[in-house]
Amino acid sequence: MLKKLKEKLHKEIPLTKYMQINPKEIKENKLITTAPIEPNINDKQTGFAGSLSTLVTISAWSACYLLVEEDLGFKNTMIAVIKSDTSYRAPVTKELYSETTLPSKEEIERLKQKLDSKGSGSLRIKSQIIEDEKVCVDFEGIYVIKI
């Protein structure tokens, strides 16, 4: 499932291939996504803000994709971020490591009911970039899903 997601991202969103974004694993209720710092570095030798923003945005999108397409079985959906808020709290100096919180059972059930009845729904997804147990980037996005 994660290998298929990585192939989809790299094929359909070329920037993710250049950044070497890797949906690595699902651990507890989190999707772990990584990228090496080398192609994502800035002039200060820290993670480029655009890369950091891209990683959390794509990671949250990926959480929606896995839920809707893989878990709920809806195919060829349209998933788009419509609003987001990103806070940069500390520089990233090592591998970019993102933890994206997967939706709760209640959120999944609400979304499924909306998709079944209206053909669209939304999810609020939170993602963070963490280094040495410190939150460097906080992200929250609202994603619209249409079937």
PDB file of C-alpha atoms in Angstrom:
ATOM      1  CA  MET A   1       0.000   0.000   0.000  1.00  0.00           C
ATOM      2  CA  LEU A   2       2.765   2.502   0.906  1.00  0.00           C
ATOM      3  CA  LYS A   3       4.870   1.430  -2.073  1.00  0.00           C
ATOM      4  CA  LYS A   4       1.878   2.057  -4.360  1.00  0.00           C
ATOM      5  CA  LEU A   5       1.353   5.470  -2.733  1.00  0.00           C
ATOM      6  CA  LYS A   6       5.017   6.412  -3.239  1.00  0.00           C
ATOM      7  CA  GLU A   7       4.831   5.422  -6.917  1.00  0.00           C
ATOM      8  CA  LYS A   8       1.654   7.472  -7.353  1.00  0.00           C
ATOM      9  CA  LEU A   9       3.190  10.537  -5.698  1.00  0.00           C
ATOM     10  CA  HIS A  10       6.409  10.342  -7.722  1.00  0.00           C
ATOM     11  CA  LYS A  11       4.539   9.789 -11.006  1.00  0.00           C
ATOM     12  CA  GLU A  12       1.740  12.339 -10.572  1.00  0.00           C
ATOM     13  CA  ILE A  13       3.530  15.006  -8.499  1.00  0.00           C
ATOM     14  CA  PRO A  14       7.093  15.206  -9.882  1.00  0.00           C
ATOM     15  CA  LEU A  15       8.310  17.485  -7.063  1.00  0.00           C
ATOM     16  CA  THR A  16       7.847  14.602  -4.611  1.00  0.00           C
ATOM     17  CA  LYS A  17      10.286  12.491  -6.637  1.00  0.00           C
ATOM     18  CA  TYR A  18      12.883  15.251  -6.702  1.00  0.00           C
ATOM     19  CA  MET A  19      12.468  15.777  -2.942  1.00  0.00           C
ATOM     20  CA  GLN A  20      12.707  11.971  -2.480  1.00  0.00           C
ATOM     21  CA  ILE A  21       9.569  11.893  -0.328  1.00  0.00           C
ATOM     22  CA  ASN A  22       9.012   8.444   1.113  1.00  0.00           C
ATOM     23  CA  PRO A  23       5.777   7.351   2.840  1.00  0.00           C
ATOM     24  CA  LYS A  24       7.692   5.026   5.143  1.00  0.00           C
ATOM     25  CA  GLU A  25       5.315   3.342   7.582  1.00  0.00           C
ATOM     26  CA  ILE A  26       2.120   3.497   9.575  1.00  0.00           C
ATOM     27  CA  LYS A  27       2.902   3.365  13.267  1.00  0.00           C
ATOM     28  CA  GLU A  28       0.057   3.401  15.801  1.00  0.00           C
ATOM     29  CA  ASN A  29      -2.245   6.143  14.484  1.00  0.00           C
ATOM     30  CA  LYS A  30       0.412   8.000  12.472  1.00  0.00           C
ATOM     31  CA  LEU A  31       1.686   7.974   8.908  1.00  0.00           C
ATOM     32  CA  ILE A  32       5.470   8.433   8.925  1.00  0.00           C
ATOM     33  CA  THR A  33       6.875  10.213   5.874  1.00  0.00           C
ATOM     34  CA  THR A  34      10.527  11.075   5.313  1.00  0.00           C
ATOM     35  CA  ALA A  35      12.815  12.856   2.878  1.00  0.00           C
ATOM     36  CA  PRO A  36      16.589  13.358   2.915  1.00  0.00           C
ATOM     37  CA  ILE A  37      17.778  16.850   3.725  1.00  0.00           C
ATOM     38  CA  GLU A  38      20.247  17.101   0.817  1.00  0.00           C
ATOM     39  CA  PRO A  39      17.745  17.906  -1.999  1.00  0.00           C
ATOM     40  CA  ASN A  40      15.643  19.965   0.452  1.00  0.00           C
ATOM     41  CA  ILE A  41      18.301  22.265   1.903  1.00  0.00           C
ATOM     42  CA  ASN A  42      18.492  26.059   1.909  1.00  0.00           C
ATOM     43  CA  ASP A  43      21.351  28.567   1.991  1.00  0.00           C
ATOM     44  CA  LYS A  44      21.601  28.191   5.801  1.00  0.00           C
ATOM     45  CA  GLN A  45      22.141  24.421   5.467  1.00  0.00           C
ATOM     46  CA  THR A  46      18.764  23.725   7.098  1.00  0.00           C
ATOM     47  CA  GLY A  47      15.514  22.407   5.667  1.00  0.00           C
ATOM     48  CA  PHE A  48      14.070  24.764   3.041  1.00  0.00           C
ATOM     49  CA  ALA A  49      10.694  26.117   4.213  1.00  0.00           C
ATOM     50  CA  GLY A  50       9.091  25.253   0.853  1.00  0.00           C
ATOM     51  CA  SER A  51      10.234  21.637   1.194  1.00  0.00           C
ATOM     52  CA  LEU A  52       9.050  21.451   4.795  1.00  0.00           C
ATOM     53  CA  SER A  53       5.656  22.826   3.796  1.00  0.00           C
ATOM     54  CA  THR A  54       5.443  20.426   0.854  1.00  0.00           C
ATOM     55  CA  LEU A  55       6.298  17.432   3.038  1.00  0.00           C
ATOM     56  CA  VAL A  56       3.569  18.096   5.629  1.00  0.00           C
ATOM     57  CA  THR A  57       0.996  19.016   2.966  1.00  0.00           C
ATOM     58  CA  ILE A  58       1.702  15.858   0.925  1.00  0.00           C
ATOM     59  CA  SER A  59       1.828  13.709   4.071  1.00  0.00           C
ATOM     60  CA  ALA A  60      -1.614  14.907   5.151  1.00  0.00           C
ATOM     61  CA  TRP A  61      -2.930  14.427   1.593  1.00  0.00           C
ATOM     62  CA  SER A  62      -1.479  10.903   1.675  1.00  0.00           C
ATOM     63  CA  ALA A  63      -3.331  10.147   4.913  1.00  0.00           C
ATOM     64  CA  CYS A  64      -6.590  11.167   3.190  1.00  0.00           C
ATOM     65  CA  TYR A  65      -5.734   9.094   0.114  1.00  0.00           C
ATOM     66  CA  LEU A  66      -4.956   5.965   2.126  1.00  0.00           C
ATOM     67  CA  LEU A  67      -8.179   6.321   4.088  1.00  0.00           C
ATOM     68  CA  VAL A  68     -10.521   7.056   1.191  1.00  0.00           C
ATOM     69  CA  GLU A  69      -9.014   4.933  -1.584  1.00  0.00           C
ATOM     70  CA  GLU A  70      -7.520   2.027   0.356  1.00  0.00           C
ATOM     71  CA  ASP A  71      -9.595   1.701   3.547  1.00  0.00           C
ATOM     72  CA  LEU A  72     -13.029   2.919   2.394  1.00  0.00           C
ATOM     73  CA  GLY A  73     -12.624   1.629  -1.169  1.00  0.00           C
ATOM     74  CA  PHE A  74     -13.620   4.769  -3.093  1.00  0.00           C
ATOM     75  CA  LYS A  75     -11.571   4.975  -6.307  1.00  0.00           C
ATOM     76  CA  ASN A  76     -10.490   7.897  -8.473  1.00  0.00           C
ATOM     77  CA  THR A  77     -11.392  10.454  -5.846  1.00  0.00           C
ATOM     78  CA  MET A  78     -10.494  14.133  -5.936  1.00  0.00           C
ATOM     79  CA  ILE A  79      -8.615  15.156  -2.789  1.00  0.00           C
ATOM     80  CA  ALA A  80      -7.466  18.758  -2.360  1.00  0.00           C
ATOM     81  CA  VAL A  81      -6.274  20.927   0.479  1.00  0.00           C
ATOM     82  CA  ILE A  82      -8.517  23.997   0.742  1.00  0.00           C
ATOM     83  CA  LYS A  83      -7.074  25.642   3.841  1.00  0.00           C
ATOM     84  CA  SER A  84      -3.899  25.167   5.841  1.00  0.00           C
ATOM     85  CA  ASP A  85      -1.884  26.692   8.633  1.00  0.00           C
ATOM     86  CA  THR A  86       1.826  26.024   9.023  1.00  0.00           C
ATOM     87  CA  SER A  87       4.077  27.160  11.877  1.00  0.00           C
ATOM     88  CA  TYR A  88       7.847  26.903  11.634  1.00  0.00           C
ATOM     89  CA  ARG A  89       9.105  26.460  15.201  1.00  0.00           C
ATOM     90  CA  ALA A  90      12.737  25.375  14.782  1.00  0.00           C
ATOM     91  CA  PRO A  91      15.198  24.686  11.966  1.00  0.00           C
ATOM     92  CA  VAL A  92      15.469  21.176  10.556  1.00  0.00           C
ATOM     93  CA  THR A  93      19.082  20.018  10.229  1.00  0.00           C
ATOM     94  CA  LYS A  94      18.739  16.269   9.589  1.00  0.00           C
ATOM     95  CA  GLU A  95      16.476  13.960   7.606  1.00  0.00           C
ATOM     96  CA  LEU A  96      12.983  15.422   7.224  1.00  0.00           C
ATOM     97  CA  TYR A  97      10.741  13.232   9.387  1.00  0.00           C
ATOM     98  CA  SER A  98       6.991  13.853   9.384  1.00  0.00           C
ATOM     99  CA  GLU A  99       4.324  12.331  11.614  1.00  0.00           C
ATOM    100  CA  THR A 100       0.777  12.750  10.313  1.00  0.00           C
ATOM    101  CA  THR A 101      -2.080  11.875  12.643  1.00  0.00           C
ATOM    102  CA  LEU A 102      -4.610   9.574  11.003  1.00  0.00           C
ATOM    103  CA  PRO A 103      -8.326  10.345  11.467  1.00  0.00           C
ATOM    104  CA  SER A 104     -10.203   8.828  14.402  1.00  0.00           C
ATOM    105  CA  LYS A 105     -12.904   6.179  13.937  1.00  0.00           C
ATOM    106  CA  GLU A 106     -15.550   8.860  14.523  1.00  0.00           C
ATOM    107  CA  GLU A 107     -14.040  11.160  11.873  1.00  0.00           C
ATOM    108  CA  ILE A 108     -13.853   8.264   9.420  1.00  0.00           C
ATOM    109  CA  GLU A 109     -17.500   7.329  10.027  1.00  0.00           C
ATOM    110  CA  ARG A 110     -18.649  10.967   9.554  1.00  0.00           C
ATOM    111  CA  LEU A 111     -16.658  11.219   6.321  1.00  0.00           C
ATOM    112  CA  LYS A 112     -18.040   7.915   5.010  1.00  0.00           C
ATOM    113  CA  GLN A 113     -21.618   9.056   5.699  1.00  0.00           C
ATOM    114  CA  LYS A 114     -21.003  12.349   3.848  1.00  0.00           C
ATOM    115  CA  LEU A 115     -19.361  10.613   0.902  1.00  0.00           C
ATOM    116  CA  ASP A 116     -22.225   8.105   0.677  1.00  0.00           C
ATOM    117  CA  SER A 117     -24.975  10.730   0.975  1.00  0.00           C
ATOM    118  CA  LYS A 118     -23.495  13.838  -0.707  1.00  0.00           C
ATOM    119  CA  GLY A 119     -20.532  12.584  -2.704  1.00  0.00           C
ATOM    120  CA  SER A 120     -18.156  14.877  -0.857  1.00  0.00           C
ATOM    121  CA  GLY A 121     -16.805  15.556   2.602  1.00  0.00           C
ATOM    122  CA  SER A 122     -13.822  17.013   4.391  1.00  0.00           C
ATOM    123  CA  LEU A 123     -11.174  16.068   6.908  1.00  0.00           C
ATOM    124  CA  ARG A 124      -8.965  18.145   9.183  1.00  0.00           C
ATOM    125  CA  ILE A 125      -5.490  16.581   9.256  1.00  0.00           C
ATOM    126  CA  LYS A 126      -2.537  17.457  11.487  1.00  0.00           C
ATOM    127  CA  SER A 127       1.081  16.803  10.586  1.00  0.00           C
ATOM    128  CA  GLN A 128       4.382  17.671  12.224  1.00  0.00           C
ATOM    129  CA  ILE A 129       8.033  17.563  11.290  1.00  0.00           C
ATOM    130  CA  ILE A 130      10.010  16.337  14.269  1.00  0.00           C
ATOM    131  CA  GLU A 131      13.749  16.256  14.916  1.00  0.00           C
ATOM    132  CA  ASP A 132      15.322  14.847  18.088  1.00  0.00           C
ATOM    133  CA  GLU A 133      11.863  14.681  19.723  1.00  0.00           C
ATOM    134  CA  LYS A 134      11.342  18.417  19.091  1.00  0.00           C
ATOM    135  CA  VAL A 135       8.509  19.741  16.915  1.00  0.00           C
ATOM    136  CA  CYS A 136      10.072  21.863  14.175  1.00  0.00           C
ATOM    137  CA  VAL A 137       6.997  22.346  11.967  1.00  0.00           C
ATOM    138  CA  ASP A 138       3.300  22.237  12.904  1.00  0.00           C
ATOM    139  CA  PHE A 139       0.701  21.875  10.135  1.00  0.00           C
ATOM    140  CA  GLU A 140      -3.058  21.616  10.066  1.00  0.00           C
ATOM    141  CA  GLY A 141      -4.962  21.363   6.808  1.00  0.00           C
ATOM    142  CA  ILE A 142      -8.549  20.924   5.710  1.00  0.00           C
ATOM    143  CA  TYR A 143      -8.881  18.511   2.801  1.00  0.00           C
ATOM    144  CA  VAL A 144     -11.973  18.169   0.624  1.00  0.00           C
ATOM    145  CA  ILE A 145     -12.722  14.744  -0.817  1.00  0.00           C
ATOM    146  CA  LYS A 146     -15.114  14.228  -3.765  1.00  0.00           C
ATOM    147  CA  ILE A 147     -16.094  10.862  -5.184  1.00  0.00           C
TER     148      ILE A 147
END
